[in-house]
PDB file of C-alpha atoms in Angstrom:
ATOM      1  CA  UNK A   1       3.947  11.863  15.894  1.00  0.00           C
ATOM      2  CA  UNK A   2       6.315   9.455  14.455  1.00  0.00           C
ATOM      3  CA  UNK A   3       5.462   8.048  10.887  1.00  0.00           C
ATOM      4  CA  UNK A   4       6.993   4.905   9.351  1.00  0.00           C
ATOM      5  CA  UNK A   5       6.711   3.621   5.857  1.00  0.00           C
ATOM      6  CA  UNK A   6       5.889  -0.324   5.667  1.00  0.00           C
ATOM      7  CA  UNK A   7       6.337  -2.269   2.620  1.00  0.00           C
ATOM      8  CA  UNK A   8       6.960  -5.778   1.325  1.00  0.00           C
ATOM      9  CA  UNK A   9       6.491  -7.503  -1.932  1.00  0.00           C
ATOM     10  CA  UNK A  10       3.091  -9.300  -2.538  1.00  0.00           C
ATOM     11  CA  UNK A  11       2.621 -12.736  -0.440  1.00  0.00           C
ATOM     12  CA  UNK A  12       5.218 -11.323   2.233  1.00  0.00           C
ATOM     13  CA  UNK A  13       2.708 -11.161   4.873  1.00  0.00           C
ATOM     14  CA  UNK A  14       3.146  -7.597   5.070  1.00  0.00           C
ATOM     15  CA  UNK A  15      -0.839  -7.163   6.376  1.00  0.00           C
ATOM     16  CA  UNK A  16       0.042  -9.580   9.147  1.00  0.00           C
ATOM     17  CA  UNK A  17       2.890  -7.194  10.544  1.00  0.00           C
ATOM     18  CA  UNK A  18       0.592  -4.226  10.140  1.00  0.00           C
ATOM     19  CA  UNK A  19      -1.899  -6.089  12.262  1.00  0.00           C
ATOM     20  CA  UNK A  20       0.648  -6.638  14.981  1.00  0.00           C
ATOM     21  CA  UNK A  21       1.570  -3.008  14.859  1.00  0.00           C
ATOM     22  CA  UNK A  22      -1.999  -2.018  15.462  1.00  0.00           C
ATOM     23  CA  UNK A  23      -2.458  -4.457  18.119  1.00  0.00           C
ATOM     24  CA  UNK A  24       0.385  -2.620  20.041  1.00  0.00           C
ATOM     25  CA  UNK A  25      -1.765   0.845  19.591  1.00  0.00           C
ATOM     26  CA  UNK A  26      -0.137   2.050  16.332  1.00  0.00           C
ATOM     27  CA  UNK A  27      -2.302   3.697  13.821  1.00  0.00           C
ATOM     28  CA  UNK A  28      -2.329   2.518  10.405  1.00  0.00           C
ATOM     29  CA  UNK A  29      -2.843   4.344   7.348  1.00  0.00           C
ATOM     30  CA  UNK A  30      -3.690   1.708   4.449  1.00  0.00           C
ATOM     31  CA  UNK A  31      -3.508   3.302   0.804  1.00  0.00           C
ATOM     32  CA  UNK A  32      -5.385   0.328  -0.675  1.00  0.00           C
ATOM     33  CA  UNK A  33      -8.130   0.343   1.879  1.00  0.00           C
ATOM     34  CA  UNK A  34      -8.589   4.216   0.953  1.00  0.00           C
ATOM     35  CA  UNK A  35      -8.537   3.599  -2.624  1.00  0.00           C
ATOM     36  CA  UNK A  36     -11.500   1.233  -1.813  1.00  0.00           C
ATOM     37  CA  UNK A  37     -13.223   3.894   0.485  1.00  0.00           C
ATOM     38  CA  UNK A  38     -13.345   6.342  -2.320  1.00  0.00           C
ATOM     39  CA  UNK A  39     -14.101   3.963  -4.911  1.00  0.00           C
ATOM     40  CA  UNK A  40     -17.703   3.530  -3.196  1.00  0.00           C
ATOM     41  CA  UNK A  41     -20.648   4.801  -4.674  1.00  0.00           C
ATOM     42  CA  UNK A  42     -21.046   8.724  -4.238  1.00  0.00           C
ATOM     43  CA  UNK A  43     -17.439   9.233  -3.603  1.00  0.00           C
ATOM     44  CA  UNK A  44     -15.039  11.301  -6.148  1.00  0.00           C
ATOM     45  CA  UNK A  45     -13.060   8.602  -7.452  1.00  0.00           C
ATOM     46  CA  UNK A  46     -16.021   6.558  -8.191  1.00  0.00           C
ATOM     47  CA  UNK A  47     -17.834   9.053  -9.843  1.00  0.00           C
ATOM     48  CA  UNK A  48     -14.709  10.034 -11.972  1.00  0.00           C
ATOM     49  CA  UNK A  49     -14.150   6.476 -12.844  1.00  0.00           C
ATOM     50  CA  UNK A  50     -17.869   6.260 -14.170  1.00  0.00           C
ATOM     51  CA  UNK A  51     -17.762   9.670 -16.002  1.00  0.00           C
ATOM     52  CA  UNK A  52     -14.630   8.608 -17.702  1.00  0.00           C
ATOM     53  CA  UNK A  53     -15.279   4.997 -18.772  1.00  0.00           C
ATOM     54  CA  UNK A  54     -18.834   4.547 -18.682  1.00  0.00           C
ATOM     55  CA  UNK A  55     -21.713   2.576 -16.766  1.00  0.00           C
ATOM     56  CA  UNK A  56     -20.266  -0.882 -18.256  1.00  0.00           C
ATOM     57  CA  UNK A  57     -17.646  -0.961 -15.480  1.00  0.00           C
ATOM     58  CA  UNK A  58     -20.503  -1.294 -12.677  1.00  0.00           C
ATOM     59  CA  UNK A  59     -22.032  -4.408 -11.507  1.00  0.00           C
ATOM     60  CA  UNK A  60     -25.974  -4.547 -11.040  1.00  0.00           C
ATOM     61  CA  UNK A  61     -25.823  -3.099  -7.680  1.00  0.00           C
ATOM     62  CA  UNK A  62     -24.045  -0.038  -8.965  1.00  0.00           C
ATOM     63  CA  UNK A  63     -20.786  -1.194  -7.278  1.00  0.00           C
ATOM     64  CA  UNK A  64     -17.756  -1.138  -9.268  1.00  0.00           C
ATOM     65  CA  UNK A  65     -16.606  -4.312 -11.287  1.00  0.00           C
ATOM     66  CA  UNK A  66     -13.269  -4.725 -10.780  1.00  0.00           C
ATOM     67  CA  UNK A  67     -12.802  -7.387 -13.265  1.00  0.00           C
ATOM     68  CA  UNK A  68     -14.332  -5.373 -15.841  1.00  0.00           C
ATOM     69  CA  UNK A  69     -12.081  -2.114 -14.954  1.00  0.00           C
ATOM     70  CA  UNK A  70      -9.036  -4.530 -15.034  1.00  0.00           C
ATOM     71  CA  UNK A  71      -9.954  -5.700 -18.582  1.00  0.00           C
ATOM     72  CA  UNK A  72     -10.173  -2.266 -19.789  1.00  0.00           C
ATOM     73  CA  UNK A  73      -7.041  -0.683 -18.243  1.00  0.00           C
ATOM     74  CA  UNK A  74      -4.552  -3.554 -18.696  1.00  0.00           C
ATOM     75  CA  UNK A  75      -5.056  -3.766 -22.231  1.00  0.00           C
ATOM     76  CA  UNK A  76      -4.701  -0.127 -22.983  1.00  0.00           C
ATOM     77  CA  UNK A  77      -1.635   1.880 -21.710  1.00  0.00           C
ATOM     78  CA  UNK A  78      -3.745   5.325 -22.088  1.00  0.00           C
ATOM     79  CA  UNK A  79      -6.649   3.761 -20.234  1.00  0.00           C
ATOM     80  CA  UNK A  80      -4.464   2.895 -17.449  1.00  0.00           C
ATOM     81  CA  UNK A  81      -2.611   6.086 -17.326  1.00  0.00           C
ATOM     82  CA  UNK A  82      -6.163   7.840 -16.986  1.00  0.00           C
ATOM     83  CA  UNK A  83      -7.174   5.510 -14.129  1.00  0.00           C
ATOM     84  CA  UNK A  84      -4.202   6.701 -12.106  1.00  0.00           C
ATOM     85  CA  UNK A  85      -4.644   9.893 -12.835  1.00  0.00           C
ATOM     86  CA  UNK A  86      -8.490   9.731 -11.170  1.00  0.00           C
ATOM     87  CA  UNK A  87      -7.233   7.680  -8.525  1.00  0.00           C
ATOM     88  CA  UNK A  88      -4.074   8.914  -7.232  1.00  0.00           C
ATOM     89  CA  UNK A  89      -4.705  12.604  -6.467  1.00  0.00           C
ATOM     90  CA  UNK A  90      -7.526  12.392  -4.048  1.00  0.00           C
ATOM     91  CA  UNK A  91      -6.095   9.098  -2.543  1.00  0.00           C
ATOM     92  CA  UNK A  92      -2.907  11.011  -1.747  1.00  0.00           C
ATOM     93  CA  UNK A  93      -4.588  13.953  -0.499  1.00  0.00           C
ATOM     94  CA  UNK A  94      -6.601  11.841   1.822  1.00  0.00           C
ATOM     95  CA  UNK A  95      -3.421  10.203   3.005  1.00  0.00           C
ATOM     96  CA  UNK A  96      -1.772  13.309   3.589  1.00  0.00           C
ATOM     97  CA  UNK A  97      -5.068  14.479   5.603  1.00  0.00           C
ATOM     98  CA  UNK A  98      -4.735  11.774   7.842  1.00  0.00           C
ATOM     99  CA  UNK A  99      -1.230  12.137   8.608  1.00  0.00           C
ATOM    100  CA  UNK A 100      -2.063  15.855   9.418  1.00  0.00           C
ATOM    101  CA  UNK A 101      -5.008  14.844  11.768  1.00  0.00           C
ATOM    102  CA  UNK A 102      -2.337  13.166  13.988  1.00  0.00           C
ATOM    103  CA  UNK A 103       0.550  16.099  13.803  1.00  0.00           C
ATOM    104  CA  UNK A 104       0.272  16.890  17.188  1.00  0.00           C
ATOM    105  CA  UNK A 105      -0.111  13.356  18.980  1.00  0.00           C
ATOM    106  CA  UNK A 106       2.551  11.359  20.335  1.00  0.00           C
ATOM    107  CA  UNK A 107       1.368   8.214  18.176  1.00  0.00           C
ATOM    108  CA  UNK A 108       3.122   5.800  15.604  1.00  0.00           C
ATOM    109  CA  UNK A 109       1.415   6.084  12.205  1.00  0.00           C
ATOM    110  CA  UNK A 110       2.359   3.058  10.159  1.00  0.00           C
ATOM    111  CA  UNK A 111       1.878   4.240   6.033  1.00  0.00           C
ATOM    112  CA  UNK A 112       1.222   1.159   4.017  1.00  0.00           C
ATOM    113  CA  UNK A 113       1.894   2.315   0.432  1.00  0.00           C
ATOM    114  CA  UNK A 114       2.257   0.381  -2.799  1.00  0.00           C
ATOM    115  CA  UNK A 115       5.236   1.388  -4.760  1.00  0.00           C
ATOM    116  CA  UNK A 116       6.778   2.825  -1.826  1.00  0.00           C
ATOM    117  CA  UNK A 117      10.284   1.614  -2.643  1.00  0.00           C
ATOM    118  CA  UNK A 118       9.412   2.286  -6.447  1.00  0.00           C
ATOM    119  CA  UNK A 119       9.252   5.933  -5.808  1.00  0.00           C
ATOM    120  CA  UNK A 120      12.141   5.957  -3.822  1.00  0.00           C
ATOM    121  CA  UNK A 121      14.059   4.482  -6.185  1.00  0.00           C
ATOM    122  CA  UNK A 122      12.771   6.870  -9.057  1.00  0.00           C
ATOM    123  CA  UNK A 123      13.996   9.758  -7.091  1.00  0.00           C
ATOM    124  CA  UNK A 124      12.341  13.463  -6.819  1.00  0.00           C
ATOM    125  CA  UNK A 125      10.508  14.825  -4.003  1.00  0.00           C
ATOM    126  CA  UNK A 126       8.723  12.348  -1.524  1.00  0.00           C
ATOM    127  CA  UNK A 127       5.115  11.870  -1.659  1.00  0.00           C
ATOM    128  CA  UNK A 128       5.086  11.607   1.688  1.00  0.00           C
ATOM    129  CA  UNK A 129       7.712  12.317   4.770  1.00  0.00           C
ATOM    130  CA  UNK A 130       8.602   9.199   6.838  1.00  0.00           C
ATOM    131  CA  UNK A 131      11.219   9.061   9.692  1.00  0.00           C
ATOM    132  CA  UNK A 132      12.029   5.152   8.700  1.00  0.00           C
ATOM    133  CA  UNK A 133      11.398   2.284   6.558  1.00  0.00           C
ATOM    134  CA  UNK A 134      10.331  -1.145   7.444  1.00  0.00           C
ATOM    135  CA  UNK A 135      10.538  -3.969   5.158  1.00  0.00           C
ATOM    136  CA  UNK A 136       8.813  -7.338   5.653  1.00  0.00           C
ATOM    137  CA  UNK A 137      11.170  -9.643   4.113  1.00  0.00           C
ATOM    138  CA  UNK A 138      10.335 -13.083   2.648  1.00  0.00           C
ATOM    139  CA  UNK A 139      11.696 -15.102  -0.333  1.00  0.00           C
ATOM    140  CA  UNK A 140      10.020 -15.303  -3.660  1.00  0.00           C
ATOM    141  CA  UNK A 141       9.826 -18.831  -3.447  1.00  0.00           C
ATOM    142  CA  UNK A 142       7.818 -18.899  -0.032  1.00  0.00           C
ATOM    143  CA  UNK A 143       5.703 -15.702  -1.226  1.00  0.00           C
ATOM    144  CA  UNK A 144       4.817 -17.992  -4.465  1.00  0.00           C
ATOM    145  CA  UNK A 145       3.648 -20.794  -2.177  1.00  0.00           C
ATOM    146  CA  UNK A 146       1.798 -18.251  -0.055  1.00  0.00           C
ATOM    147  CA  UNK A 147      -0.205 -16.836  -3.179  1.00  0.00           C
ATOM    148  CA  UNK A 148      -1.114 -20.174  -4.287  1.00  0.00           C
ATOM    149  CA  UNK A 149      -2.041 -21.733  -1.058  1.00  0.00           C
ATOM    150  CA  UNK A 150      -3.846 -18.648   0.789  1.00  0.00           C
ATOM    151  CA  UNK A 151      -5.092 -16.375  -2.077  1.00  0.00           C
ATOM    152  CA  UNK A 152      -5.828 -18.654  -5.013  1.00  0.00           C
ATOM    153  CA  UNK A 153      -3.241 -17.735  -7.467  1.00  0.00           C
ATOM    154  CA  UNK A 154      -1.856 -20.178 -10.087  1.00  0.00           C
ATOM    155  CA  UNK A 155       1.944 -20.649  -9.903  1.00  0.00           C
ATOM    156  CA  UNK A 156       2.127 -18.591 -13.155  1.00  0.00           C
ATOM    157  CA  UNK A 157       0.094 -15.555 -12.139  1.00  0.00           C
ATOM    158  CA  UNK A 158       2.086 -15.733  -8.583  1.00  0.00           C
ATOM    159  CA  UNK A 159       5.431 -15.658 -10.542  1.00  0.00           C
ATOM    160  CA  UNK A 160       4.093 -12.738 -12.943  1.00  0.00           C
ATOM    161  CA  UNK A 161       3.164 -10.806 -10.252  1.00  0.00           C
ATOM    162  CA  UNK A 162       6.308 -11.060  -8.191  1.00  0.00           C
ATOM    163  CA  UNK A 163       8.413 -10.444 -11.193  1.00  0.00           C
ATOM    164  CA  UNK A 164       6.491  -6.982 -11.652  1.00  0.00           C
ATOM    165  CA  UNK A 165       7.702  -5.594  -8.481  1.00  0.00           C
ATOM    166  CA  UNK A 166      10.801  -4.105  -7.791  1.00  0.00           C
ATOM    167  CA  UNK A 167      13.372  -6.823  -6.969  1.00  0.00           C
ATOM    168  CA  UNK A 168      13.787  -7.808  -3.489  1.00  0.00           C
ATOM    169  CA  UNK A 169      17.376  -6.456  -3.231  1.00  0.00           C
ATOM    170  CA  UNK A 170      16.133  -3.218  -4.044  1.00  0.00           C
ATOM    171  CA  UNK A 171      13.437  -3.112  -1.254  1.00  0.00           C
ATOM    172  CA  UNK A 172      16.217  -4.316   1.167  1.00  0.00           C
ATOM    173  CA  UNK A 173      18.556  -1.531   0.201  1.00  0.00           C
ATOM    174  CA  UNK A 174      16.352   1.137   1.217  1.00  0.00           C
ATOM    175  CA  UNK A 175      15.404  -0.332   4.655  1.00  0.00           C
ATOM    176  CA  UNK A 176      16.014   0.924   7.951  1.00  0.00           C
ATOM    177  CA  UNK A 177      14.359  -2.113   9.632  1.00  0.00           C
ATOM    178  CA  UNK A 178      13.629  -5.642   8.314  1.00  0.00           C
ATOM    179  CA  UNK A 179      11.171  -8.200   9.412  1.00  0.00           C
ATOM    180  CA  UNK A 180      12.075 -11.562   8.188  1.00  0.00           C
ATOM    181  CA  UNK A 181       8.712 -13.143   7.805  1.00  0.00           C
ATOM    182  CA  UNK A 182       9.606 -16.827   6.803  1.00  0.00           C
ATOM    183  CA  UNK A 183       8.806 -17.767  10.671  1.00  0.00           C
ATOM    184  CA  UNK A 184       5.897 -18.889  12.679  1.00  0.00           C
ATOM    185  CA  UNK A 185       3.384 -16.215  13.900  1.00  0.00           C
ATOM    186  CA  UNK A 186       4.802 -16.994  17.356  1.00  0.00           C
ATOM    187  CA  UNK A 187       8.205 -16.511  16.379  1.00  0.00           C
ATOM    188  CA  UNK A 188       7.277 -13.286  14.464  1.00  0.00           C
ATOM    189  CA  UNK A 189       6.347 -11.535  17.695  1.00  0.00           C
ATOM    190  CA  UNK A 190       9.789 -10.976  19.073  1.00  0.00           C
ATOM    191  CA  UNK A 191      10.529  -9.290  15.805  1.00  0.00           C
ATOM    192  CA  UNK A 192       7.478  -7.174  16.166  1.00  0.00           C
ATOM    193  CA  UNK A 193       8.469  -6.120  19.607  1.00  0.00           C
ATOM    194  CA  UNK A 194      12.002  -4.832  18.478  1.00  0.00           C
ATOM    195  CA  UNK A 195      10.375  -3.305  15.326  1.00  0.00           C
ATOM    196  CA  UNK A 196       7.915  -1.159  17.488  1.00  0.00           C
ATOM    197  CA  UNK A 197      11.002  -0.195  19.873  1.00  0.00           C
ATOM    198  CA  UNK A 198      12.831   1.068  16.684  1.00  0.00           C
ATOM    199  CA  UNK A 199       9.887   2.815  15.383  1.00  0.00           C
ATOM    200  CA  UNK A 200       9.076   4.815  18.729  1.00  0.00           C
ATOM    201  CA  UNK A 201      12.543   5.920  19.223  1.00  0.00           C
ATOM    202  CA  UNK A 202      12.884   7.376  15.550  1.00  0.00           C
ATOM    203  CA  UNK A 203      12.977  11.183  15.215  1.00  0.00           C
ATOM    204  CA  UNK A 204       9.374  12.829  15.136  1.00  0.00           C
ATOM    205  CA  UNK A 205       8.055  13.349  11.783  1.00  0.00           C
ATOM    206  CA  UNK A 206       6.950  16.746  10.028  1.00  0.00           C
ATOM    207  CA  UNK A 207       3.429  16.346   8.406  1.00  0.00           C
ATOM    208  CA  UNK A 208       3.827  15.705   4.527  1.00  0.00           C
ATOM    209  CA  UNK A 209       3.168  19.335   3.054  1.00  0.00           C
ATOM    210  CA  UNK A 210       0.221  19.417   0.580  1.00  0.00           C
ATOM    211  CA  UNK A 211       1.586  20.412  -3.057  1.00  0.00           C
ATOM    212  CA  UNK A 212       0.501  23.377  -4.754  1.00  0.00           C
ATOM    213  CA  UNK A 213      -1.241  20.804  -7.214  1.00  0.00           C
ATOM    214  CA  UNK A 214      -0.858  17.274  -7.930  1.00  0.00           C
TER     215      UNK A 214
END
């Protein structure tokens, strides 16, 4: 198998790129989607969140009320730290498990993980082993426009979210391959083809080992 890390700022169109890779036969491991799966009623993350934060974070149908959770954790650093302690270990374990399931295959795995670049910049042992890093690059002003037009952000919220992320220049510094997503969908296709060729010619990836403990 070959594993690549996929990253890009909010509003960069990273999901569009990952969808094109899937269309070409790649397997997507999406950290955000795994978080959502483990936050469903009956799952471990859900149970631990309710145990710690109480039932006030639930909707009437017993699903998590994300707005209520945000209201708690983003005004209290200790609560945010505790939420990360609950969410990250089982999510990381599930991601590593899905990678190991493909270890003997010839598949291309696209690992879509928030804060991938931040983790690299921070140093220390990698949380996941990848053979290359693909960055979807879009200037901030275009990302802001997309967030306003397609996701209902106010301009203030969009700028705040982008400012809170790692700088675009830092993301490009760690890139092994860059896709310019300022173009139309039709013009994006040749770049996807080139990126797919680049990825498939990378060295095989060893499965990320399970640490003794998180």
